[in-house]
Short mmCIF file of C-alpha atoms and ligand atoms in Angstrom, two decimals:
data_model
loop_
_atom_site.label_atom_id
_atom_site.label_comp_id
_atom_site.label_asym_id
_atom_site.label_seq_id
_atom_site.Cartn_x
_atom_site.Cartn_y
_atom_site.Cartn_z
CA MET A 1 0.00 0.00 0.00
CA SER A 2 1.41 3.42 -0.98
CA ILE A 3 1.63 6.10 1.64
CA LEU A 4 2.30 8.68 -1.10
CA GLU A 5 1.28 8.82 -4.74
CA ALA A 6 2.09 11.64 -7.13
CA HIS A 7 0.57 11.62 -10.59
CA GLU A 8 1.93 13.68 -13.47
CA LEU A 9 2.97 16.75 -11.50
CA TYR A 10 3.66 19.97 -13.37
CA ARG A 11 4.89 23.23 -11.84
CA PHE A 12 5.73 26.38 -13.78
CA PHE A 13 7.28 29.58 -12.48
CA HIS A 14 7.03 32.89 -14.30
CA ILE A 15 9.37 35.80 -13.87
CA GLY A 16 8.49 38.53 -16.33
CA ASP A 17 8.21 36.85 -19.73
CA ASP A 18 10.41 33.94 -18.69
CA GLU A 19 8.82 30.61 -17.86
CA THR A 20 10.64 27.87 -15.93
CA ALA A 21 9.10 24.40 -16.08
CA ALA A 22 10.37 23.18 -12.69
CA LEU A 23 8.34 19.93 -12.86
CA ARG A 24 7.29 18.36 -16.14
CA GLY A 25 5.08 15.35 -15.54
CA VAL A 26 6.65 13.72 -12.48
CA SER A 27 4.94 10.58 -11.13
CA LEU A 28 6.19 8.87 -8.00
CA THR A 29 4.97 6.45 -5.35
CA VAL A 30 6.40 5.71 -1.93
CA SER A 31 5.30 2.53 -0.14
CA ARG A 32 5.10 1.97 3.59
CA GLY A 33 8.47 0.98 5.01
CA GLU A 34 10.31 2.24 1.95
CA THR A 35 13.19 4.72 1.87
CA VAL A 36 13.43 6.60 -1.42
CA ALA A 37 16.19 9.02 -2.40
CA VAL A 38 15.58 11.77 -4.97
CA MET A 39 18.80 12.83 -6.66
CA GLY A 40 19.53 15.38 -9.35
CA PRO A 41 21.72 18.40 -10.04
CA SER A 42 20.92 21.83 -8.63
CA GLY A 43 17.91 23.31 -10.39
CA SER A 44 16.55 19.89 -11.46
CA GLY A 45 13.37 20.42 -9.41
CA LYS A 46 14.00 18.51 -6.17
CA SER A 47 12.84 21.24 -3.80
CA THR A 48 9.85 22.07 -5.99
CA LEU A 49 8.88 18.38 -5.99
CA LEU A 50 9.16 18.12 -2.20
CA ASN A 51 7.13 21.31 -1.76
CA CYS A 52 4.37 19.92 -4.00
CA LEU A 53 4.42 16.51 -2.30
CA THR A 54 4.04 18.05 1.16
CA GLY A 55 1.33 20.44 0.02
CA LEU A 56 3.46 23.45 0.97
CA ASP A 57 3.09 24.36 -2.71
CA GLU A 58 0.38 23.46 -5.22
CA PRO A 59 1.27 21.77 -8.50
CA ASP A 60 -0.16 23.53 -11.59
CA ALA A 61 -1.36 20.13 -12.82
CA GLY A 62 -1.39 16.60 -11.48
CA ALA A 63 -2.39 15.18 -8.13
CA VAL A 64 -0.83 14.15 -4.83
CA LEU A 65 -2.53 11.49 -2.70
CA ILE A 66 -1.54 10.76 0.88
CA ASP A 67 -2.60 7.35 2.09
CA GLY A 68 -5.20 7.36 -0.70
CA VAL A 69 -6.58 10.83 0.15
CA GLN A 70 -6.15 13.64 -2.36
CA MET A 71 -4.12 16.54 -1.01
CA SER A 72 -3.81 18.81 -4.04
CA ARG A 73 -6.44 21.46 -4.67
CA ARG A 74 -7.80 21.35 -1.14
CA ALA A 75 -8.20 24.27 1.23
CA GLU A 76 -5.01 25.14 3.11
CA TYR A 77 -6.48 24.07 6.47
CA GLU A 78 -7.30 20.64 5.04
CA ARG A 79 -3.81 20.31 3.58
CA ALA A 80 -2.37 21.36 6.94
CA ARG A 81 -4.36 18.65 8.72
CA LEU A 82 -3.32 15.98 6.20
CA ARG A 83 0.27 17.13 6.53
CA ALA A 84 0.23 17.04 10.31
CA SER A 85 -1.29 13.58 10.50
CA ASN A 86 0.92 11.93 7.87
CA PHE A 87 4.15 13.84 7.38
CA GLY A 88 7.26 14.85 9.21
CA ILE A 89 9.02 17.55 7.23
CA LEU A 90 12.69 18.37 7.59
CA LEU A 91 13.71 21.31 5.43
CA GLN A 92 17.20 22.76 4.99
CA ALA A 93 16.23 25.67 7.26
CA GLY A 94 13.18 27.16 8.90
CA ASN A 95 12.10 24.01 10.77
CA LEU A 96 11.72 25.82 14.10
CA PHE A 97 9.49 28.66 15.26
CA GLN A 98 11.92 31.24 16.61
CA HIS A 99 9.69 32.41 19.46
CA PHE A 100 9.28 28.87 20.84
CA THR A 101 11.95 26.90 22.69
CA VAL A 102 12.99 23.52 21.28
CA ALA A 103 10.58 21.72 23.64
CA GLU A 104 7.77 24.14 22.78
CA ASN A 105 8.37 23.56 19.07
CA ILE A 106 7.92 19.82 19.63
CA ARG A 107 4.84 20.34 21.83
CA PHE A 108 3.33 22.57 19.17
CA GLN A 109 3.73 19.85 16.52
CA MET A 110 2.13 17.34 18.87
CA MET A 111 -0.74 19.72 19.59
CA LEU A 112 -1.55 19.86 15.88
CA LEU A 113 -2.70 16.27 16.32
CA GLY A 114 -4.40 16.98 19.60
CA ALA A 115 -2.21 15.62 22.38
CA VAL A 116 1.15 16.46 23.94
CA ASP A 117 3.05 13.37 25.05
CA GLU A 118 5.73 14.53 27.51
CA ALA A 119 7.36 11.08 27.71
CA ARG A 120 7.73 10.99 23.95
CA LEU A 121 9.08 14.56 23.97
CA GLU A 122 11.80 13.49 26.41
CA ALA A 123 12.65 10.46 24.27
CA LEU A 124 12.82 12.65 21.14
CA VAL A 125 15.24 15.20 22.59
CA GLU A 126 17.39 12.33 23.95
CA MET A 127 17.41 10.64 20.57
CA ALA A 128 18.38 13.90 18.85
CA GLY A 129 21.08 14.67 21.43
CA ILE A 130 19.56 18.01 22.42
CA ALA A 131 18.03 17.16 25.81
CA HIS A 132 20.36 19.72 27.43
CA ARG A 133 19.10 22.41 25.00
CA ALA A 134 15.37 21.64 25.24
CA ASP A 135 14.64 24.99 26.90
CA ALA A 136 16.81 27.03 24.52
CA TYR A 137 15.41 29.31 21.83
CA PRO A 138 16.50 28.56 18.23
CA ALA A 139 18.54 31.79 18.02
CA ASN A 140 20.83 30.40 20.73
CA LEU A 141 21.49 27.00 19.13
CA SER A 142 24.56 25.97 17.13
CA GLY A 143 24.13 24.78 13.53
CA GLY A 144 24.28 21.11 14.55
CA GLU A 145 21.84 21.65 17.42
CA THR A 146 19.44 23.45 15.07
CA ALA A 147 19.53 20.52 12.64
CA ARG A 148 19.00 17.99 15.44
CA ALA A 149 16.14 20.02 16.91
CA GLY A 150 14.59 20.11 13.42
CA LEU A 151 14.84 16.32 13.27
CA ALA A 152 13.13 15.98 16.67
CA VAL A 153 10.31 18.28 15.53
CA ALA A 154 9.91 16.39 12.23
CA LEU A 155 9.62 13.10 14.12
CA SER A 156 7.30 14.48 16.84
CA ASN A 157 4.24 12.62 15.64
CA ASN A 158 6.04 9.45 14.48
CA PRO A 159 4.99 10.30 10.92
CA ALA A 160 4.09 7.63 8.39
CA LEU A 161 6.27 9.54 5.91
CA LEU A 162 9.32 11.65 6.71
CA ILE A 163 10.24 14.03 3.91
CA ALA A 164 13.73 15.48 4.20
CA ASP A 165 15.41 18.04 1.93
CA GLU A 166 19.22 17.65 1.92
CA PRO A 167 19.22 16.44 5.53
CA THR A 168 22.95 15.74 5.73
CA ALA A 169 24.12 18.92 4.01
CA GLU A 170 26.29 20.96 6.35
CA VAL A 171 25.68 18.90 9.50
CA ASP A 172 28.43 17.58 11.74
CA ALA A 173 29.38 13.89 11.73
CA ALA A 174 27.49 13.15 14.98
CA THR A 175 24.28 14.68 13.63
CA GLU A 176 24.65 12.80 10.34
CA ARG A 177 25.00 9.52 12.27
CA ARG A 178 21.83 10.24 14.24
CA LEU A 179 19.94 11.04 11.05
CA LEU A 180 21.09 7.84 9.33
CA ASP A 181 20.20 5.76 12.41
CA GLN A 182 16.73 7.27 12.41
CA PHE A 183 16.24 6.49 8.71
CA ASP A 184 17.24 2.84 9.33
CA LEU A 185 14.99 2.61 12.37
CA ARG A 186 12.06 3.97 10.41
CA ARG A 187 12.52 1.39 7.69
CA GLU A 188 12.61 -1.41 10.30
CA THR A 189 9.36 -0.19 11.83
CA GLY A 190 7.50 0.07 8.51
CA LEU A 191 7.66 3.87 8.23
CA ALA A 192 8.57 5.56 4.95
CA THR A 193 11.21 8.19 4.26
CA LEU A 194 11.74 10.36 1.18
CA ILE A 195 15.04 12.21 0.98
CA ALA A 196 16.27 14.74 -1.58
CA THR A 197 20.03 14.60 -1.53
CA HIS A 198 23.24 15.28 -3.41
CA SER A 199 25.01 12.68 -1.27
CA GLN A 200 25.60 9.38 -3.07
CA ALA A 201 26.55 7.82 0.29
CA LEU A 202 23.16 8.75 1.75
CA ALA A 203 21.29 7.71 -1.41
CA ASN A 204 23.02 4.32 -1.32
CA ARG A 205 21.29 3.61 2.00
CA ALA A 206 17.87 4.07 0.37
CA ASP A 207 15.86 1.18 -1.06
CA ARG A 208 15.42 3.06 -4.30
CA ILE A 209 16.90 6.10 -6.01
CA VAL A 210 14.94 8.26 -8.44
CA HIS A 211 16.83 10.74 -10.62
CA LEU A 212 15.42 14.12 -11.59
CA LYS A 213 16.75 16.02 -14.58
CA ASP A 214 15.27 19.26 -15.90
CA GLY A 215 12.03 18.63 -14.02
CA LYS A 216 11.55 15.08 -15.31
CA LEU A 217 12.35 11.67 -13.96
CA ASP A 218 15.43 10.35 -15.67
CA ASP A 219 15.03 6.57 -15.94
CA LYS A 220 18.57 5.48 -16.54
P1 ADP B 301 16.64 21.88 -6.91
O1 ADP B 301 15.98 21.73 -5.59
O2 ADP B 301 16.85 20.58 -7.63
O3 ADP B 301 17.91 22.70 -6.86
P2 ADP B 301 14.45 23.68 -7.52
O4 ADP B 301 13.20 22.90 -7.35
O5 ADP B 301 14.86 24.61 -6.42
O6 ADP B 301 15.64 22.69 -7.89
O7 ADP B 301 14.34 24.56 -8.85
C1 ADP B 301 13.91 24.03 -10.11
C2 ADP B 301 13.83 25.19 -11.12
O8 ADP B 301 12.73 26.03 -10.77
C3 ADP B 301 15.05 26.07 -11.13
O9 ADP B 301 15.27 26.50 -12.46
C4 ADP B 301 14.65 27.23 -10.24
O10 ADP B 301 15.34 28.39 -10.61
C5 ADP B 301 13.18 27.35 -10.52
N1 ADP B 301 12.42 27.85 -9.34
C6 ADP B 301 12.23 27.22 -8.18
N2 ADP B 301 11.46 27.94 -7.34
C7 ADP B 301 11.15 29.08 -8.02
C8 ADP B 301 10.39 30.26 -7.69
N3 ADP B 301 9.76 30.39 -6.52
N4 ADP B 301 10.31 31.21 -8.65
C9 ADP B 301 10.92 31.10 -9.84
N5 ADP B 301 11.66 30.03 -10.22
C10 ADP B 301 11.78 29.03 -9.31
#
C-alpha cells in the first residue's frame, strides 16, 4: 500500500516573460516501510517536488494522494491537517518557530494532532542529542543543534512519511550519524522516508533512487 502517490505533477514559475518548467510530468509512489532518495543536479526540481508533495506548494497540474486521500487542490487548512497527521518535514532551514523553545516547538507539533506526550518529547530530545538544549530558543542553538532540533520536531508525531530536503548537508558527523540511524529505524518499523540529496553515500542507503533532470524523472 502506498503512503504517497504523485501523478503527473507539473509546476511552472514565471518571472516577467520567462517561464521555468520546474516539474514536467513527475509521477512517483512511496510505499510503507520504503526509503526513497531523490537525486539530481541543482535546479533539477527537487525542492519544488518536495514542496508539491508536502502540500506546501500546489502543482499547476497533477495530483498528490496521501494514504489514498487527495491533497492537491484542497483548502489550506485541510492540507495542513493531512500534513500534520501523515508527514514529518525536515527542510534545509526554517524548521523551528523562533519564538518557541525547542521543547515548545515539539509540543506545538504534537498539539496539531491533539495531544502532547511529555514522555515521547523526552525520548525525542534524547534521541536527537539536544536534551540539554530543550529549553533554549532557536537563536541560541549551534548549527548542529538546530539541525537535530529540526529532526526531533519532524519526528514528533512518528509520521508515516518523513520528507527530508538535503538532511545531511552541512551537519556535523554526529548529527549525520543520528539522522542515518533514524532512517534505518524507520525502515525497520515500517515507516517511509523520502530524501532529496546530493550525497551518493546517503542515497546508497535508500531502497530506491529516483533521478530528476530538468524537471523530469530520468530513468537510466
Ligand atoms: P533543486 O531543488 O533541484 O535545486 P528547484 O526545485 O529549487 O531545484 O528549482 C527548479 C527550477 O525552478 C530552477 O530552475 C529554479 O530556478 C526554478 N524555481 C524554483 N522555485 C522558483 C520560484 N519560486 N520562482 C521562480 N523560479 C523558481
